[in-house]
Amino acid sequence: MALDHNILLEVGTNEFEVVEFIIRGARDNYYGINVAKVREIIKFPEVIHVPEAHPAIVGTANVRNKIIPIINLAYWLNIKYDYDPSTAKVIITYFNLQYNGFIVDDITRIHRVTWADIKDYATISDFQLANSVLGVVNINNRLVQLLDFEKIVSEINPNTKMVNVEIDYSKSTLRSKKHVFLAEDSDVIRKLLVRNLESAGYRVTAFENGKKLLNAIDKSNPDIIVTDLEMPVADGTFLIKTLRSTDRFKNIPIVVFSSLASEENEKKVLGIGANAFIGKPDMSIMINTLDKLVL
């Protein structure tokens, strides 16, 4: 099942599409992933075992001439259930410049929703997953949990984690005069960004989504904005378009930091007014980009 990505990232509409899937167990568990992260959905492939791999990795598979890790999502979610290779599906994803495959039991359908429909994960009953859920959406009277696949992959494969970067401190005094507004829904990435930017000398105010940043910006005067694209309530494209339509902020530099790295997405966000697009996990060029735009 190939997906059409030409309709992704509708500029400024705050909409996106989510693939709803099922992992069975004592009951059916409904989860979702942004279509923008999905390349295709395939039948369970022939898998080669990888010695000493994370226990959630069942092996690797050759998919369209790419060697891709195949991950047992039920194992990682601590769902006591053995998938059936004869009926299971694998969601092939691409984000943070990496391909991964996630085993699921079935695909329900693709839904178009708005980021405003996404509720905070504190509203869900499955609190053991709270740190791995970006949000929850009510679809046809069932709660679909949007999993934080970036966090899942980084924990399964620590080599993919974003880390602290080497910093040139010669410009710290100049940076200390500049105020950065940051919108990022992932708690792990948000804290890492804040730590690196503050270590470099920048003053940083961080927000969990674009809506909170927009609510605060009228009371402040940031010198530059760094934003993710995927965020509940108000996403990055909505944030950019809103700021560019306001006289006071139409010229403020905006840097997009996103796992959805592609020429298409870069072209779209630059087309609505972003000044730079940095694909995760390339945090090493973040500080240089900010220096270039505001110093």
Short mmCIF file of N, CA and C in Angstrom, two decimals, residues 69-170:
data_model
loop_
_atom_site.label_atom_id
_atom_site.label_comp_id
_atom_site.label_asym_id
_atom_site.label_seq_id
_atom_site.Cartn_x
_atom_site.Cartn_y
_atom_site.Cartn_z
N PRO A 69 15.35 -2.00 9.62
CA PRO A 69 15.03 -2.68 10.89
C PRO A 69 13.52 -2.89 11.00
N ILE A 70 13.11 -4.07 11.43
CA ILE A 70 11.70 -4.38 11.62
C ILE A 70 11.44 -4.48 13.13
N ILE A 71 10.58 -3.62 13.62
CA ILE A 71 10.39 -3.43 15.07
C ILE A 71 9.03 -3.99 15.50
N ASN A 72 9.06 -4.79 16.55
CA ASN A 72 7.83 -5.32 17.15
C ASN A 72 7.26 -4.25 18.07
N LEU A 73 6.31 -3.48 17.56
CA LEU A 73 5.77 -2.36 18.32
C LEU A 73 5.04 -2.83 19.57
N ALA A 74 4.37 -3.96 19.50
CA ALA A 74 3.67 -4.50 20.66
C ALA A 74 4.64 -4.77 21.81
N TYR A 75 5.82 -5.32 21.48
CA TYR A 75 6.82 -5.58 22.51
C TYR A 75 7.24 -4.28 23.17
N TRP A 76 7.54 -3.26 22.35
CA TRP A 76 8.00 -2.00 22.91
C TRP A 76 6.92 -1.36 23.78
N LEU A 77 5.64 -1.51 23.39
CA LEU A 77 4.54 -0.95 24.16
C LEU A 77 4.15 -1.81 25.35
N ASN A 78 4.88 -2.92 25.53
CA ASN A 78 4.63 -3.84 26.64
C ASN A 78 3.24 -4.45 26.58
N ILE A 79 2.78 -4.72 25.35
CA ILE A 79 1.51 -5.41 25.15
C ILE A 79 1.82 -6.90 25.01
N LYS A 80 1.26 -7.69 25.89
CA LYS A 80 1.54 -9.14 25.91
C LYS A 80 0.77 -9.81 24.77
N TYR A 81 1.42 -9.87 23.61
CA TYR A 81 0.73 -10.40 22.43
C TYR A 81 1.76 -10.81 21.39
N ASP A 82 1.54 -11.94 20.76
CA ASP A 82 2.41 -12.41 19.69
C ASP A 82 1.73 -12.17 18.35
N TYR A 83 2.34 -11.38 17.50
CA TYR A 83 1.75 -11.10 16.19
C TYR A 83 1.78 -12.35 15.32
N ASP A 84 0.93 -12.38 14.34
CA ASP A 84 0.85 -13.48 13.39
C ASP A 84 1.50 -13.03 12.08
N PRO A 85 2.68 -13.57 11.73
CA PRO A 85 3.36 -13.12 10.52
C PRO A 85 2.53 -13.31 9.24
N SER A 86 1.58 -14.23 9.26
CA SER A 86 0.78 -14.49 8.06
C SER A 86 -0.25 -13.40 7.80
N THR A 87 -0.58 -12.63 8.84
CA THR A 87 -1.59 -11.58 8.68
C THR A 87 -1.09 -10.19 9.06
N ALA A 88 0.05 -10.12 9.73
CA ALA A 88 0.54 -8.82 10.22
C ALA A 88 0.93 -7.90 9.07
N LYS A 89 0.88 -6.61 9.35
CA LYS A 89 1.32 -5.58 8.41
C LYS A 89 2.56 -4.89 8.99
N VAL A 90 3.33 -4.28 8.11
CA VAL A 90 4.49 -3.50 8.55
C VAL A 90 4.38 -2.11 7.97
N ILE A 91 4.42 -1.10 8.85
CA ILE A 91 4.40 0.29 8.42
C ILE A 91 5.84 0.74 8.22
N ILE A 92 6.20 1.05 6.99
CA ILE A 92 7.55 1.53 6.68
C ILE A 92 7.55 3.06 6.84
N THR A 93 8.40 3.54 7.74
CA THR A 93 8.45 4.98 8.02
C THR A 93 9.77 5.57 7.53
N TYR A 94 9.73 6.88 7.33
CA TYR A 94 10.96 7.62 7.03
C TYR A 94 10.89 8.96 7.73
N PHE A 95 11.76 9.15 8.69
CA PHE A 95 11.90 10.44 9.38
C PHE A 95 13.27 10.45 10.02
N ASN A 96 13.73 11.65 10.35
CA ASN A 96 15.09 11.81 10.89
C ASN A 96 16.12 11.12 9.99
N LEU A 97 15.83 11.13 8.68
CA LEU A 97 16.73 10.60 7.67
C LEU A 97 16.94 9.09 7.79
N GLN A 98 15.97 8.38 8.38
CA GLN A 98 16.09 6.94 8.58
C GLN A 98 14.81 6.21 8.24
N TYR A 99 14.97 5.00 7.70
CA TYR A 99 13.84 4.11 7.46
C TYR A 99 13.71 3.12 8.62
N ASN A 100 12.47 2.84 9.03
CA ASN A 100 12.19 1.80 10.01
C ASN A 100 10.88 1.14 9.64
N GLY A 101 10.71 -0.11 10.08
CA GLY A 101 9.46 -0.82 9.87
C GLY A 101 8.83 -1.21 11.20
N PHE A 102 7.53 -0.96 11.35
CA PHE A 102 6.84 -1.25 12.61
C PHE A 102 5.73 -2.27 12.35
N ILE A 103 5.78 -3.37 13.12
CA ILE A 103 4.80 -4.44 12.96
C ILE A 103 3.50 -4.06 13.66
N VAL A 104 2.40 -4.13 12.93
CA VAL A 104 1.07 -3.89 13.50
C VAL A 104 0.16 -5.01 13.02
N ASP A 105 -1.00 -5.15 13.68
CA ASP A 105 -1.90 -6.24 13.31
C ASP A 105 -2.82 -5.87 12.15
N ASP A 106 -3.23 -4.62 12.10
CA ASP A 106 -4.12 -4.23 11.01
C ASP A 106 -4.11 -2.72 10.86
N ILE A 107 -4.46 -2.27 9.66
CA ILE A 107 -4.63 -0.85 9.38
C ILE A 107 -6.12 -0.58 9.28
N THR A 108 -6.60 0.39 10.02
CA THR A 108 -8.02 0.70 9.98
C THR A 108 -8.34 1.56 8.77
N ARG A 109 -7.82 2.79 8.77
CA ARG A 109 -7.98 3.68 7.62
C ARG A 109 -7.16 4.93 7.87
N ILE A 110 -7.19 5.83 6.90
CA ILE A 110 -6.52 7.12 7.03
C ILE A 110 -7.58 8.19 7.31
N HIS A 111 -7.32 9.01 8.34
CA HIS A 111 -8.25 10.06 8.72
C HIS A 111 -7.60 11.43 8.54
N ARG A 112 -8.37 12.39 8.10
CA ARG A 112 -7.89 13.77 8.08
C ARG A 112 -8.43 14.47 9.31
N VAL A 113 -7.54 15.04 10.10
CA VAL A 113 -7.92 15.73 11.33
C VAL A 113 -7.15 17.05 11.39
N THR A 114 -7.51 17.88 12.34
CA THR A 114 -6.75 19.10 12.57
C THR A 114 -5.95 18.93 13.86
N TRP A 115 -4.87 19.67 13.96
CA TRP A 115 -4.07 19.60 15.18
C TRP A 115 -4.87 20.08 16.38
N ALA A 116 -5.89 20.90 16.14
CA ALA A 116 -6.74 21.35 17.24
C ALA A 116 -7.56 20.20 17.83
N ASP A 117 -7.76 19.13 17.04
CA ASP A 117 -8.49 17.96 17.53
C ASP A 117 -7.66 17.12 18.50
N ILE A 118 -6.36 17.31 18.47
CA ILE A 118 -5.47 16.48 19.29
C ILE A 118 -5.46 16.98 20.72
N LYS A 119 -5.82 16.10 21.62
CA LYS A 119 -5.86 16.46 23.04
C LYS A 119 -4.57 16.01 23.73
N ASP A 120 -4.28 16.66 24.83
CA ASP A 120 -3.07 16.34 25.58
C ASP A 120 -3.12 14.89 26.05
N TYR A 121 -1.95 14.23 26.06
CA TYR A 121 -1.92 12.82 26.43
C TYR A 121 -2.31 12.58 27.88
N ALA A 122 -2.37 13.63 28.71
CA ALA A 122 -2.79 13.45 30.10
C ALA A 122 -4.25 13.02 30.18
N THR A 123 -4.99 13.16 29.06
CA THR A 123 -6.40 12.78 29.08
C THR A 123 -6.60 11.30 28.84
N ILE A 124 -5.55 10.57 28.48
CA ILE A 124 -5.72 9.16 28.15
C ILE A 124 -5.69 8.31 29.41
N SER A 125 -6.23 7.10 29.29
CA SER A 125 -6.26 6.21 30.46
C SER A 125 -4.99 5.37 30.57
N ASP A 126 -4.27 5.23 29.46
CA ASP A 126 -3.08 4.38 29.46
C ASP A 126 -1.87 5.19 29.91
N PHE A 127 -1.81 5.50 31.19
CA PHE A 127 -0.79 6.40 31.70
C PHE A 127 0.62 5.85 31.58
N GLN A 128 0.76 4.53 31.47
CA GLN A 128 2.10 3.96 31.36
C GLN A 128 2.78 4.38 30.06
N LEU A 129 1.98 4.82 29.07
CA LEU A 129 2.53 5.26 27.79
C LEU A 129 2.61 6.76 27.67
N ALA A 130 2.28 7.48 28.73
CA ALA A 130 2.12 8.93 28.63
C ALA A 130 3.33 9.62 28.01
N ASN A 131 4.53 9.20 28.36
CA ASN A 131 5.73 9.84 27.83
C ASN A 131 5.99 9.50 26.37
N SER A 132 5.27 8.52 25.83
CA SER A 132 5.48 8.10 24.45
C SER A 132 4.30 8.46 23.55
N VAL A 133 3.36 9.24 24.08
CA VAL A 133 2.18 9.62 23.32
C VAL A 133 2.18 11.13 23.10
N LEU A 134 2.13 11.53 21.84
CA LEU A 134 2.11 12.96 21.52
C LEU A 134 0.76 13.58 21.83
N GLY A 135 -0.29 12.79 21.69
CA GLY A 135 -1.63 13.29 21.94
C GLY A 135 -2.64 12.21 21.61
N VAL A 136 -3.89 12.50 21.84
CA VAL A 136 -4.95 11.54 21.60
C VAL A 136 -6.08 12.24 20.86
N VAL A 137 -6.71 11.51 19.92
CA VAL A 137 -7.82 12.09 19.16
C VAL A 137 -8.99 11.12 19.17
N ASN A 138 -10.19 11.67 19.31
CA ASN A 138 -11.39 10.85 19.32
C ASN A 138 -11.86 10.66 17.88
N ILE A 139 -11.81 9.41 17.40
CA ILE A 139 -12.25 9.09 16.04
C ILE A 139 -13.31 8.00 16.13
N ASN A 140 -14.52 8.32 15.68
CA ASN A 140 -15.62 7.35 15.71
C ASN A 140 -15.83 6.77 17.11
N ASN A 141 -15.74 7.65 18.11
CA ASN A 141 -15.97 7.28 19.51
C ASN A 141 -14.95 6.31 20.07
N ARG A 142 -13.74 6.33 19.51
CA ARG A 142 -12.65 5.58 20.12
C ARG A 142 -11.43 6.49 20.19
N LEU A 143 -10.66 6.31 21.25
CA LEU A 143 -9.49 7.15 21.45
C LEU A 143 -8.30 6.54 20.71
N VAL A 144 -7.76 7.32 19.79
CA VAL A 144 -6.60 6.90 19.02
C VAL A 144 -5.39 7.65 19.54
N GLN A 145 -4.40 6.91 20.02
CA GLN A 145 -3.21 7.53 20.59
C GLN A 145 -2.15 7.72 19.51
N LEU A 146 -1.68 8.96 19.37
CA LEU A 146 -0.62 9.26 18.42
C LEU A 146 0.72 9.04 19.10
N LEU A 147 1.43 8.02 18.66
CA LEU A 147 2.68 7.65 19.32
C LEU A 147 3.83 8.56 18.89
N ASP A 148 4.76 8.77 19.81
CA ASP A 148 5.96 9.55 19.53
C ASP A 148 7.01 8.60 18.93
N PHE A 149 6.95 8.40 17.61
CA PHE A 149 7.83 7.44 16.96
C PHE A 149 9.29 7.88 17.02
N GLU A 150 9.55 9.17 17.07
CA GLU A 150 10.93 9.64 17.21
C GLU A 150 11.52 9.17 18.52
N LYS A 151 10.75 9.24 19.58
CA LYS A 151 11.21 8.79 20.89
C LYS A 151 11.40 7.27 20.89
N ILE A 152 10.48 6.55 20.28
CA ILE A 152 10.58 5.10 20.24
C ILE A 152 11.86 4.66 19.53
N VAL A 153 12.12 5.25 18.37
CA VAL A 153 13.31 4.87 17.61
C VAL A 153 14.58 5.23 18.36
N SER A 154 14.60 6.41 19.00
CA SER A 154 15.81 6.84 19.71
C SER A 154 16.10 5.95 20.90
N GLU A 155 15.07 5.38 21.53
CA GLU A 155 15.29 4.50 22.68
C GLU A 155 15.69 3.09 22.22
N ILE A 156 15.17 2.67 21.08
CA ILE A 156 15.54 1.36 20.56
C ILE A 156 16.95 1.39 19.98
N ASN A 157 17.27 2.49 19.31
CA ASN A 157 18.60 2.65 18.70
C ASN A 157 19.22 3.94 19.22
N PRO A 158 19.96 3.89 20.33
CA PRO A 158 20.53 5.11 20.93
C PRO A 158 21.43 5.90 19.98
N ASN A 159 21.95 5.26 18.94
CA ASN A 159 22.81 5.98 18.00
C ASN A 159 22.07 7.05 17.22
N THR A 160 20.72 6.98 17.22
CA THR A 160 19.93 7.96 16.49
C THR A 160 19.55 9.16 17.35
N LYS A 161 19.88 9.12 18.63
CA LYS A 161 19.50 10.21 19.52
C LYS A 161 20.23 11.50 19.15
N MET A 162 19.52 12.61 19.35
CA MET A 162 20.18 13.91 19.23
C MET A 162 20.96 14.15 20.51
N VAL A 163 22.14 14.70 20.36
CA VAL A 163 23.01 14.87 21.51
C VAL A 163 23.45 16.32 21.61
N ASN A 164 24.07 16.64 22.73
CA ASN A 164 24.64 17.97 22.86
C ASN A 164 25.74 18.17 21.82
N VAL A 165 25.87 19.38 21.32
CA VAL A 165 26.82 19.65 20.25
C VAL A 165 27.97 20.51 20.78
N GLU A 166 29.08 20.47 20.03
CA GLU A 166 30.19 21.34 20.38
C GLU A 166 29.81 22.79 20.05
N ILE A 167 30.14 23.68 20.96
CA ILE A 167 29.69 25.07 20.84
C ILE A 167 30.89 26.01 20.78
N ASP A 168 30.81 26.96 19.86
CA ASP A 168 31.78 28.04 19.79
C ASP A 168 31.32 29.15 20.73
N TYR A 169 32.03 29.32 21.82
CA TYR A 169 31.61 30.27 22.85
C TYR A 169 32.10 31.69 22.60
N SER A 170 32.79 31.91 21.49
CA SER A 170 33.34 33.25 21.24
C SER A 170 32.25 34.29 21.00
#
